[in-house]
Coordinates of C-alpha atoms in Angstrom, one line a residue:
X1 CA 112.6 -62.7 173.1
X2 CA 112.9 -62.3 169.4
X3 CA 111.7 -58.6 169.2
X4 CA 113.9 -56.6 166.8
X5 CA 114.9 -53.8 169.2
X6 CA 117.5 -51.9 166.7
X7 CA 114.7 -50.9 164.5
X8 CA 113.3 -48.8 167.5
X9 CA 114.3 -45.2 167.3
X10 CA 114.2 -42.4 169.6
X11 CA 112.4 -38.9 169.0
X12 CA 113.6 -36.9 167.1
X13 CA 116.1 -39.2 166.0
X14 CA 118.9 -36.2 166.8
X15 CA 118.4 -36.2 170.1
X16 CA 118.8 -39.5 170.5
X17 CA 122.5 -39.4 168.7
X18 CA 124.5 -42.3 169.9
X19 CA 121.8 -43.2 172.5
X20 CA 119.8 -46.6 171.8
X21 CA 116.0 -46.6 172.4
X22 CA 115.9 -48.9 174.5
X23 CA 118.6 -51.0 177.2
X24 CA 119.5 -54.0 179.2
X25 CA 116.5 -53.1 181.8
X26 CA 113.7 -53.2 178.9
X27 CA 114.7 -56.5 177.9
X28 CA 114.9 -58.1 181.6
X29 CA 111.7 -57.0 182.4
X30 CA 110.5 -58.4 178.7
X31 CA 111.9 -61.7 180.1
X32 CA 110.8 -61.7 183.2
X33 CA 107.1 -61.2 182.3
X34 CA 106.9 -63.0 179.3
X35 CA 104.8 -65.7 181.1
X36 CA 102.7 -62.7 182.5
X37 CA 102.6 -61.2 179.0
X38 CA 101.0 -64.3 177.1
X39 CA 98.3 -64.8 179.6
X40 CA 97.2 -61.5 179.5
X41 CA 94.1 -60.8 177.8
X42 CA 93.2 -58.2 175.3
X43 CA 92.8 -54.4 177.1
X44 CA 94.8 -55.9 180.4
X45 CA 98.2 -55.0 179.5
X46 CA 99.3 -51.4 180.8
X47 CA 102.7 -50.0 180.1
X48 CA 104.4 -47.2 182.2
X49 CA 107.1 -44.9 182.0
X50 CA 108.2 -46.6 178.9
X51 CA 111.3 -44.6 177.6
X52 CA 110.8 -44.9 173.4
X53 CA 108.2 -48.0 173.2
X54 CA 110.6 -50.9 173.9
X55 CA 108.1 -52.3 176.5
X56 CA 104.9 -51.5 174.7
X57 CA 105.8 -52.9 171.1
X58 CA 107.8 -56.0 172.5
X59 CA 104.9 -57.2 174.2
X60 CA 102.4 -56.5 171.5
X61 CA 104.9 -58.7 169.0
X62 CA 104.5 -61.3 172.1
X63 CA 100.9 -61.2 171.4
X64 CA 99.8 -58.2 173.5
X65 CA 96.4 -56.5 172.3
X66 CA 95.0 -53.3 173.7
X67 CA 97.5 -52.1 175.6
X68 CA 97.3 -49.1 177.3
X69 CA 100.6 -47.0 177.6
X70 CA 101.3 -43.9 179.2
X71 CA 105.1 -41.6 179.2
X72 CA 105.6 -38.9 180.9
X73 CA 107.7 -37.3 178.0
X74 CA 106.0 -35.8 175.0
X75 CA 109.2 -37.2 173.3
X76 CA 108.4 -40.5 174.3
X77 CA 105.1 -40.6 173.6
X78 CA 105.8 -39.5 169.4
X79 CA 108.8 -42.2 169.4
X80 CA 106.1 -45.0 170.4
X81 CA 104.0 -43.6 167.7
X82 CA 106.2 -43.5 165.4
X83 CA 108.0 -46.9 165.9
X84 CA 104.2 -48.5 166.0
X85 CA 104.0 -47.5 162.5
X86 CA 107.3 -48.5 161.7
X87 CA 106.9 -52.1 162.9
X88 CA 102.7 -52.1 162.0
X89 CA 101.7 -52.1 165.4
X90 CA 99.4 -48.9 165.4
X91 CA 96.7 -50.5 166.4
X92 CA 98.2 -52.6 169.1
X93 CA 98.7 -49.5 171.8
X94 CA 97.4 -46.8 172.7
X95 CA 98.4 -43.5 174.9
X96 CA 96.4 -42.5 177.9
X97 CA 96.9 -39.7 180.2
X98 CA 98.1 -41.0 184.3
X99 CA 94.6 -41.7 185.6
X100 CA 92.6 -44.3 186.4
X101 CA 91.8 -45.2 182.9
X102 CA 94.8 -46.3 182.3
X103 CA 95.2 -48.7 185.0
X104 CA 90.9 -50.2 185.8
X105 CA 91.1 -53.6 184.9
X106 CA 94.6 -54.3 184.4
X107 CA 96.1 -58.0 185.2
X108 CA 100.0 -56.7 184.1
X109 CA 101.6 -53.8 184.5
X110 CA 105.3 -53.6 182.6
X111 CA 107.3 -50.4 183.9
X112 CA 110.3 -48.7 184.7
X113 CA 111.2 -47.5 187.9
X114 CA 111.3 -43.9 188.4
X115 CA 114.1 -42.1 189.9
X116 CA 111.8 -40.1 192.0
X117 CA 110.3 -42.2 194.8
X118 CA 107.2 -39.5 194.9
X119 CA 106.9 -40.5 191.4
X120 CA 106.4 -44.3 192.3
X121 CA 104.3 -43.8 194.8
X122 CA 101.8 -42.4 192.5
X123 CA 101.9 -44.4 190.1
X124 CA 101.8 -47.7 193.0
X125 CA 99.0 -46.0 194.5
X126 CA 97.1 -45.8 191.2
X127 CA 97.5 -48.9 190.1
X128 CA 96.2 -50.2 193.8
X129 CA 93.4 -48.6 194.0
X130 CA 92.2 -49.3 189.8
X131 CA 93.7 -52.5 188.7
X132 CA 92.4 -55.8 188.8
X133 CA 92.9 -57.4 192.4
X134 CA 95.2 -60.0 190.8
X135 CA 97.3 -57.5 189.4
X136 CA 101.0 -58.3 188.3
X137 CA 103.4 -55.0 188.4
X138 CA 106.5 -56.2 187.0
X139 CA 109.0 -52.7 187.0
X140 CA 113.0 -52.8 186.4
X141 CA 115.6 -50.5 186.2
X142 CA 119.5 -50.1 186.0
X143 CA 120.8 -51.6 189.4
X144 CA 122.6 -47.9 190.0
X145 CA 119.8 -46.3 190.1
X146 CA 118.2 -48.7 192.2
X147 CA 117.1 -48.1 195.9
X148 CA 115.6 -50.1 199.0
X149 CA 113.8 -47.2 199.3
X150 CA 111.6 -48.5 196.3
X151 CA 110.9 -51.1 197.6
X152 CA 109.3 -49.6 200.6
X153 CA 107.3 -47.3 198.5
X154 CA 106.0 -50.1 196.4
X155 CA 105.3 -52.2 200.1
X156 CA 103.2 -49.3 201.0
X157 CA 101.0 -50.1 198.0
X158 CA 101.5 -53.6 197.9
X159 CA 100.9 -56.9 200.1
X160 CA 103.5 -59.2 198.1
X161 CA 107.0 -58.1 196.8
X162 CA 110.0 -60.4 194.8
X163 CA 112.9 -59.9 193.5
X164 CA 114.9 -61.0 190.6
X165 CA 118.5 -61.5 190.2
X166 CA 120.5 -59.0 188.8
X167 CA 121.5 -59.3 184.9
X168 CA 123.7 -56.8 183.2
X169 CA 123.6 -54.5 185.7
X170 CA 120.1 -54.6 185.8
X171 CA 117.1 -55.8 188.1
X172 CA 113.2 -56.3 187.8
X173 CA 110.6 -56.1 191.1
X174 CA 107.4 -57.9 191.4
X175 CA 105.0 -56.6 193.3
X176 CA 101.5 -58.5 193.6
X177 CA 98.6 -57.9 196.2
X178 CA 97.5 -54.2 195.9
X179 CA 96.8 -52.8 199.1
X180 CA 93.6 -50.7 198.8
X181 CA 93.2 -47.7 201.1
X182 CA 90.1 -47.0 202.8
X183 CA 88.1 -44.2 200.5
X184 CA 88.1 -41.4 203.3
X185 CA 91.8 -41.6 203.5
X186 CA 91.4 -39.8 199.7
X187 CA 94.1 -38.9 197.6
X188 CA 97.7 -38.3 198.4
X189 CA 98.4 -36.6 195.0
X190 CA 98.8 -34.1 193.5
X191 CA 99.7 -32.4 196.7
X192 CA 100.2 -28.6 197.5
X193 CA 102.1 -26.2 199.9
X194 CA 102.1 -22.3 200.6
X195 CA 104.6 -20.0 200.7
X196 CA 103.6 -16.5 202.3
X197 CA 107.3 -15.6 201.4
X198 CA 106.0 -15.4 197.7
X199 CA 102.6 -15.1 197.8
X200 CA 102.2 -18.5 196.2
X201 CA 100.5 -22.0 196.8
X202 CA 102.2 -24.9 194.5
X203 CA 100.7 -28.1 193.5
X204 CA 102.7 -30.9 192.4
X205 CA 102.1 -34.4 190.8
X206 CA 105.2 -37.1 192.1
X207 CA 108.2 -37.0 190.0
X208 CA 108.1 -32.9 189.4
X209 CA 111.1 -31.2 190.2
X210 CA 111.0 -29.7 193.2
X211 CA 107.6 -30.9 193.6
X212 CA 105.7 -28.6 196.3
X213 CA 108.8 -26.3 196.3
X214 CA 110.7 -23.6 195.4
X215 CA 114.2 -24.6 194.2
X216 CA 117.2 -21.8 195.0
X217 CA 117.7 -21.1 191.9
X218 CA 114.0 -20.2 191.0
X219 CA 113.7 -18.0 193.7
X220 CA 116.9 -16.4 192.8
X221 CA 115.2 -15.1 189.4
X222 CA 111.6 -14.3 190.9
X223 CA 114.4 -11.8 193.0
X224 CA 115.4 -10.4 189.6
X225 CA 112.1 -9.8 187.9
X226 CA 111.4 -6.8 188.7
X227 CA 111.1 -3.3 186.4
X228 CA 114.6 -4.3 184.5
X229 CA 112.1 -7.1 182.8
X230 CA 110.9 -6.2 179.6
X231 CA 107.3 -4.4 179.3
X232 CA 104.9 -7.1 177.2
X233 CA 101.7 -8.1 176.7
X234 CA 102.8 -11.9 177.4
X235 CA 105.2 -14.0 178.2
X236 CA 106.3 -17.6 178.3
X237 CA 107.4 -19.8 181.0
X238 CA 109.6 -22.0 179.2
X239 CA 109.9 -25.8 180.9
X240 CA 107.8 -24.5 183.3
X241 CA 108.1 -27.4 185.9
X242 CA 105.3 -26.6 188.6
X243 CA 104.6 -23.5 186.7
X244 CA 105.5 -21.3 189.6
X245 CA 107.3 -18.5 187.9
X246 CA 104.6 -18.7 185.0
X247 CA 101.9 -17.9 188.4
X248 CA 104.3 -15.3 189.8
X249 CA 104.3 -13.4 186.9
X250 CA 100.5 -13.5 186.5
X251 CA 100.1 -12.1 190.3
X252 CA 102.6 -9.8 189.5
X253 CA 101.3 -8.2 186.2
X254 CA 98.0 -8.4 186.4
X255 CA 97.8 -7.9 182.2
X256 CA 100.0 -10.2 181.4
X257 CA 98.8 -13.3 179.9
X258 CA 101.4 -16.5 180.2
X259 CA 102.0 -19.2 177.9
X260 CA 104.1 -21.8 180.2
X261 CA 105.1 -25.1 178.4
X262 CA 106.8 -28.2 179.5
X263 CA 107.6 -31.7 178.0
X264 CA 106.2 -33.6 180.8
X265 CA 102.7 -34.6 181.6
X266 CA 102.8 -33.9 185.1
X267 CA 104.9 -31.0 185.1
X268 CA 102.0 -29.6 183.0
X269 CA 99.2 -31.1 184.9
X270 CA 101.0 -29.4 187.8
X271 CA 101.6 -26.0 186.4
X272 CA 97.5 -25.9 185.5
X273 CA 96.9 -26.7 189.2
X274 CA 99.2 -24.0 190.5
X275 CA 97.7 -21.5 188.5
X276 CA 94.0 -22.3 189.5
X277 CA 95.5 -22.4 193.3
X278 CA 96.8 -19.2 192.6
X279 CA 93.8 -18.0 190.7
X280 CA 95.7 -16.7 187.5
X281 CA 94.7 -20.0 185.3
X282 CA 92.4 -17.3 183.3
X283 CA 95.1 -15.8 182.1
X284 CA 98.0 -18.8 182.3
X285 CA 98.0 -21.4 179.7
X286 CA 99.7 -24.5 180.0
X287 CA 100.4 -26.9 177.1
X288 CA 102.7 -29.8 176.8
X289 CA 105.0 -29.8 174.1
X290 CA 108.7 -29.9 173.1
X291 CA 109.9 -26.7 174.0
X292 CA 108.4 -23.5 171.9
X293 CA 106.8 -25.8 169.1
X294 CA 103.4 -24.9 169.9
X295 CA 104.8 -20.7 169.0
X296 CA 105.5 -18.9 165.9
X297 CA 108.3 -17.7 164.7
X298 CA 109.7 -14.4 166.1
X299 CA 106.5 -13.8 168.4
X300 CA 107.6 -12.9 172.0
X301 CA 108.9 -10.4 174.3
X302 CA 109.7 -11.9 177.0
X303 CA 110.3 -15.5 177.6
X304 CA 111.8 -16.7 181.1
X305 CA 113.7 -20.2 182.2
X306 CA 115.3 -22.1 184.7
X307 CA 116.5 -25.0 181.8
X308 CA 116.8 -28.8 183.5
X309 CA 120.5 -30.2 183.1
X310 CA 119.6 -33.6 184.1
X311 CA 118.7 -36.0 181.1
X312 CA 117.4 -39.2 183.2
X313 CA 120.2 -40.1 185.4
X314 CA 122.8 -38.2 183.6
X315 CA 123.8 -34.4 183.3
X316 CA 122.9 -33.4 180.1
X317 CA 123.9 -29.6 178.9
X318 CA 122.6 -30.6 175.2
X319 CA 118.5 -29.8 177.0
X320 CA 119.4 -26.0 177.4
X321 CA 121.1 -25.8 174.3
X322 CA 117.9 -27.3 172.7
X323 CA 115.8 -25.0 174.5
X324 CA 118.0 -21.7 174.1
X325 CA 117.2 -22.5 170.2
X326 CA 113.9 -22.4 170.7
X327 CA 113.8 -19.3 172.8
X328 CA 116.2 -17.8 169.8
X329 CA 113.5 -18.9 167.4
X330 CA 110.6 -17.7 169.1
X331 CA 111.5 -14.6 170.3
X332 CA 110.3 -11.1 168.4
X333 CA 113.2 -8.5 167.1
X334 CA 114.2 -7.2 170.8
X335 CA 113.0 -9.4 172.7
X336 CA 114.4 -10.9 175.6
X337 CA 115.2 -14.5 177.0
X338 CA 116.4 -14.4 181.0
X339 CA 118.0 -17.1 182.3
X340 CA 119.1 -18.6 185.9
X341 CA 121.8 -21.8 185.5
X342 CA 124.3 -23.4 187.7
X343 CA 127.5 -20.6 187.3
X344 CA 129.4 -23.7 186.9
X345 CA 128.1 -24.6 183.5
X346 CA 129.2 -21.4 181.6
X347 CA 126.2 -21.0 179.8
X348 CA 127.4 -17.2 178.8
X349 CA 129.1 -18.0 175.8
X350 CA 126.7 -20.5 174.0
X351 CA 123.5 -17.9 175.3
X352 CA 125.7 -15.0 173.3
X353 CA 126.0 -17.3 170.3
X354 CA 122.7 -19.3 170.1
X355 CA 120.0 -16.0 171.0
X356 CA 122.2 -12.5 171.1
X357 CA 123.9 -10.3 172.9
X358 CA 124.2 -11.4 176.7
X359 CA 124.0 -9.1 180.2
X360 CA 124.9 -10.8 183.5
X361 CA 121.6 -9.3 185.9
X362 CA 123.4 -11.0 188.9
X363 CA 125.1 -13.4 190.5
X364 CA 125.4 -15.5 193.7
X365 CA 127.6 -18.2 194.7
X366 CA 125.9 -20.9 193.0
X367 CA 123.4 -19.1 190.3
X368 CA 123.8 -16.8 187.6
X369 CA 120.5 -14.7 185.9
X370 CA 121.1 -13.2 182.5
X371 CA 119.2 -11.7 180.0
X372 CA 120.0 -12.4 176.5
X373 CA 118.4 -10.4 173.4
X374 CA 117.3 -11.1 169.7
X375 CA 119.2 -9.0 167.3
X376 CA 116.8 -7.2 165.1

């Protein structure tokens, strides 16, 4: 394929630092559909999980019209926009939200696989039950990351399944035949779970962490927030995930009004869910965006995280340092950030640096909780 792929660029262009936009696995599953690709008609490509727009713009330089995209990642989402108007190719794709407007009619579907398998299985199961019966999904990934657990999932969904062989460390699955599921089976996602232990039900799309539960280290802060927690009018629930502590707070401070934010469309999707489960989604608003952007300068009290240290497949402390910023930024004169992290990654020192002066809350043998303040 003659698709320039060094003139994509990640968002924002910082983060991405050394990082290309696109890898070995974008381009094998470009090859291996390129048949696929320039049969397709206009509106019947759909692109998935598509980290920065390599899949999406190759195949609209392939001849591609209409296609529907959808990435998880806010990030993502403005680096497709950005390299479509780049490489004049704005009106060529378009985002969509996970649903079955994405997916109704669709002959191709380009993707890559997910490391979550709950993840796939939504996404297979969507595709199924809303694509075109002679639907091609065509999804790759880095061979390490790779399972034959996937291809389960996807045989759960699908009649037909091929593989290709394995170049650069990479491998693409076909999967052909949707397998539709009788209507009063109904929906296996989002899904939910109680737990009388907290007083809380939680809803999950695939792919959130944690999905239907309560991490360790989450419910080693909910343990913490009690009257030591700074008296406000709101707070945030900063990459909120399943938007459980953003929920607990709301049951627990019944004037409190919660702003809880994440990057990802279903950890956001999920987070409205929980709160309307909980019934505090009157007073708990969810918005996707990266990190505080959506909040002014110097406007909080209180704002609360559990920051993710995974970046894809690899272990990433450059997320909470991002997101400590942001807290910094956000946060009034006073007010306070509180933290839980893996005790192994040290976060004391760059939390004292980044928003202010640092007290440990407590500690186990695995967590730490700390609440850090802004100077003013």
């Amino acid at each position: 394929m003659s698709f320039d792929f060094d003139a994509l660029r990640r968002h924002p262009d910082v983060e991405g630092s050394g990082l290309e936009a696109s890898d070995a696995a974008d381009r094998l599953i470009l090859d291996e559909a390129a048949a696929l690709i320039g049969e397709a008609g206009p509106g019947e490509i759909v692109v998935i999980d598509d980290s920065y727009g390599a899949l999406a713009l190759a195949a609209a330089d392939a001849g591609g019209r209409g296609i529907r995209v959808h990435q998880d990642l806010v990030t993502g989402e403005r680096a497709l926009a950005q390299n479509a108007g780049r490489l004049g190719s704005d009106g060529k794709v378009r985002s969509l939200t996970l649903g079955p407007d994405l997916v109704s009619g669709a002959r191709l579907v380009l993707m890559r696989l997910p490391r979550s398998l709950d993840r796939l299985d939504e996404v297979s199961q969507l595709i199924a039950a809303h694509a075109g019966p002679e639907v091609v999904v065509v999804a790759g990934g880095r061979i390490k990351h790779m399972s034959l657990a996937m291809n389960d999932m996807l045989g759960q969904s699908f009649g037909r399944l091929d593989v290709s062989r394995a170049r650069q460390k990479s491998r693409v699955l076909f999967a052909r035949e949707p397998v539709v599921r009788p209507s009063s089976d109904g929906p296996r996602w989002p899904r939910s779970a109680r737990h009388d232990d907290l007083g809380l039900t939680v809803v999950a799309h695939g792919g959130v962490f944690a999905g239907t539960g309560i991490d360790i280290g989450t419910r080693f802060l909910l343990a913490q927030l009690g009257d030591a927690v700074p008296d406000a009018a709101t707070a945030v629930d900063l990459a909120c995930g399943t938007g459980v502590v953003a929920s607990w707070l709301a049951r627990a401070r019944p004037a409190l009004r919660v702003t809880a934010t994440d990057r990802s469309a279903s950890a956001a999707a999920s987070a409205r869910l929980t709160a309307e489960a909980n019934g505090v989604s009157d007073r708990v608003h969810v918005t996707r965006a990266d990190g505080l952007e959506a909040l002014v300068d110097a406007s909080e009290r209180l704002i609360v995280l559990n920051p993710p240290f995974h970046s894809d497949a690899a272990i990433s402390t450059g997320i909470a340092a991002h997101l400590f910023a942001d807290a910094a930024r956000a946060l009034a004169p006073g007010g306070e950030l509180w933290c839980v992290w893996n005790s192994h990654l040290g976060y004391r020192p760059l939390l004292e640096r980044v928003v202010g002066r640092t007290r440990q809350i407590a500690r186990n043998p695995k967590f730490t909780v700390t609440a850090s303040r802004r100077a003013g």
